[in-house]
Coordinates of C-alpha atoms in Angstrom, one line a residue:
X22 CA 9.1 -11.6 -14.2
X23 CA 11.7 -10.9 -16.8
X24 CA 15.1 -9.4 -15.8
X25 CA 13.9 -5.5 -17.4
X26 CA 10.6 -5.9 -15.2
X27 CA 12.9 -6.9 -12.0
X28 CA 14.8 -3.7 -12.8
X29 CA 12.1 -1.7 -13.1
X30 CA 10.1 -2.8 -10.3
X31 CA 13.3 -2.1 -7.9
X32 CA 13.5 1.2 -9.3
X33 CA 9.7 1.7 -8.6
X34 CA 10.2 0.4 -5.0
X35 CA 13.3 2.7 -4.3
X36 CA 11.3 5.9 -5.9
X37 CA 8.2 4.5 -3.6
X38 CA 10.4 4.5 -0.3
X39 CA 11.8 7.8 -0.8
X40 CA 9.0 10.1 -2.1
X41 CA 6.4 8.2 0.1
X42 CA 7.6 6.4 3.6
X43 CA 11.0 8.5 4.0
X44 CA 9.0 11.5 2.7
X45 CA 10.9 14.7 4.0
X46 CA 13.2 13.0 5.9
X47 CA 15.9 13.5 3.0
X48 CA 16.3 17.0 3.7
X49 CA 17.5 15.9 7.0
X50 CA 19.9 13.4 5.0
X51 CA 18.0 10.8 7.3
X52 CA 17.6 7.1 5.2
X53 CA 15.6 5.4 8.2
X54 CA 12.2 6.5 10.3
X55 CA 10.9 5.1 12.9
X56 CA 7.8 3.8 12.8
X57 CA 6.4 6.7 15.5
X58 CA 8.1 9.1 13.6
X59 CA 6.1 7.8 10.5
X60 CA 2.9 7.9 12.2
X61 CA 3.6 11.2 13.9
X62 CA 4.3 12.7 10.4
X63 CA 1.5 11.2 8.5
X64 CA -0.9 12.6 11.6
X65 CA 0.9 16.1 11.1
X66 CA -0.1 16.0 7.5
X67 CA -3.6 14.9 8.1
X68 CA -4.4 17.8 10.5
X69 CA -2.5 20.5 8.2
X70 CA -4.7 20.1 4.8
X71 CA -6.7 16.8 4.5
X72 CA -7.4 17.0 1.0
X73 CA -3.5 17.7 0.0
X74 CA -2.8 14.5 2.2
X75 CA -5.6 12.4 0.6
X76 CA -3.7 13.6 -2.7
X77 CA -0.7 12.4 -1.3
X78 CA -2.0 8.8 -0.3
X79 CA -4.0 8.2 -3.7
X80 CA -0.6 9.1 -5.6
X81 CA 1.3 6.9 -2.8
X82 CA -1.0 3.8 -3.5
X83 CA -1.3 4.1 -7.1
X84 CA 2.4 3.8 -7.5
X85 CA 2.5 0.8 -5.0
X86 CA -0.3 -0.9 -6.6
X87 CA 1.3 -0.6 -10.2
X88 CA 4.3 -2.5 -8.8
X89 CA 2.1 -5.1 -7.3
X90 CA 0.1 -5.8 -10.6
X91 CA 3.1 -7.6 -12.1
X92 CA 1.3 -8.6 -15.3
X93 CA -0.2 -4.9 -15.5
X94 CA -3.8 -6.5 -16.3
X95 CA -5.1 -3.9 -13.6
X96 CA -6.3 -6.4 -11.2
X97 CA -4.6 -8.3 -8.5
X98 CA -4.5 -12.4 -8.2
X99 CA -4.3 -14.1 -4.9
X100 CA -0.4 -14.8 -5.8
X101 CA 0.2 -11.3 -6.5
X102 CA -1.3 -10.0 -3.2
X103 CA 0.5 -12.8 -1.2
X104 CA 3.8 -11.9 -3.3
X105 CA 3.3 -8.4 -2.2
X106 CA 2.6 -9.1 1.5
X107 CA 5.1 -11.8 1.7
X108 CA 8.0 -8.7 0.2
X109 CA 6.8 -6.4 2.8
X110 CA 7.2 -9.1 5.5
X111 CA 4.0 -10.6 6.3
X112 CA 4.5 -14.5 6.5
X113 CA 1.2 -15.8 7.6
X114 CA -0.2 -17.2 4.3
X115 CA -3.2 -18.2 6.1
X116 CA -4.5 -14.4 7.2
X117 CA -3.3 -12.8 4.0
X118 CA -5.1 -15.5 2.1
X119 CA -8.0 -14.5 4.1
X120 CA -7.6 -11.1 3.6
X121 CA -7.5 -11.2 0.1
X122 CA -10.9 -13.3 -0.2
X123 CA -12.8 -10.2 1.7
X124 CA -12.7 -8.7 -1.4
X125 CA -14.5 -11.4 -3.2
X126 CA -12.4 -12.2 -6.0
X127 CA -14.7 -12.4 -9.2
X128 CA -14.7 -15.8 -11.2
X129 CA -11.2 -15.5 -12.3
X130 CA -10.1 -15.1 -9.1
X131 CA -9.1 -11.3 -9.4
X132 CA -9.8 -8.3 -7.8
X133 CA -9.8 -5.1 -9.8
X134 CA -6.8 -3.1 -8.2
X135 CA -9.3 0.2 -7.9
X136 CA -11.2 -1.8 -5.3
X137 CA -8.2 -2.7 -3.5
X138 CA -6.4 0.7 -3.8
X139 CA -9.4 2.7 -2.9
X140 CA -9.9 0.4 0.0
X141 CA -6.2 1.1 1.4
X142 CA -7.0 4.9 0.5
X143 CA -10.2 4.9 2.7
X144 CA -9.0 3.5 5.3
X145 CA -5.6 5.5 5.9
X146 CA -8.0 8.6 5.5
X147 CA -10.3 8.1 7.5
X148 CA -11.6 10.0 10.3
X149 CA -14.0 7.6 11.9
X150 CA -12.4 5.0 14.1
X151 CA -15.6 2.8 13.8
X152 CA -16.0 3.2 10.1
X153 CA -16.0 -0.6 8.6
X154 CA -13.1 -1.2 6.9
X155 CA -11.3 -4.4 4.9
X156 CA -7.8 -3.1 5.7
X157 CA -8.9 -2.7 9.4
X158 CA -10.7 -6.0 9.8
X159 CA -7.5 -7.6 8.3
X160 CA -5.1 -6.1 11.0
X161 CA -7.7 -6.6 13.6
X162 CA -7.3 -10.4 12.8
X163 CA -3.4 -9.9 12.8
X164 CA -2.5 -9.4 9.1

């Protein structure tokens, strides 16, 4: 990745972090949020207005998956997938590889960006804890 692209990725990730992870925390001038605060915040937003919450989650995943799609081909390769998971602290390459392969990559080893993005959106906004989900299965497997 070229230097210009690296700078843009950094800007995009920082904006994503502020807009979608910290969310309204900046009102309180906080720069950290606990996992429980984050979960409680999302649950509160989901319970308020589900359609607005879903739109927010769609925006969130559109931004982050655009960052992950480093070559901008609108698909995700196994390398891009593994790099992204490593960047977020996942060190078990075997689990992450199995997760990627669960998406059934095409003959070129790629998965359409919209398929991966939609699986994450569906996972986050699902009301049914028993609903089948590749993301849920990956987490249950230890990802």
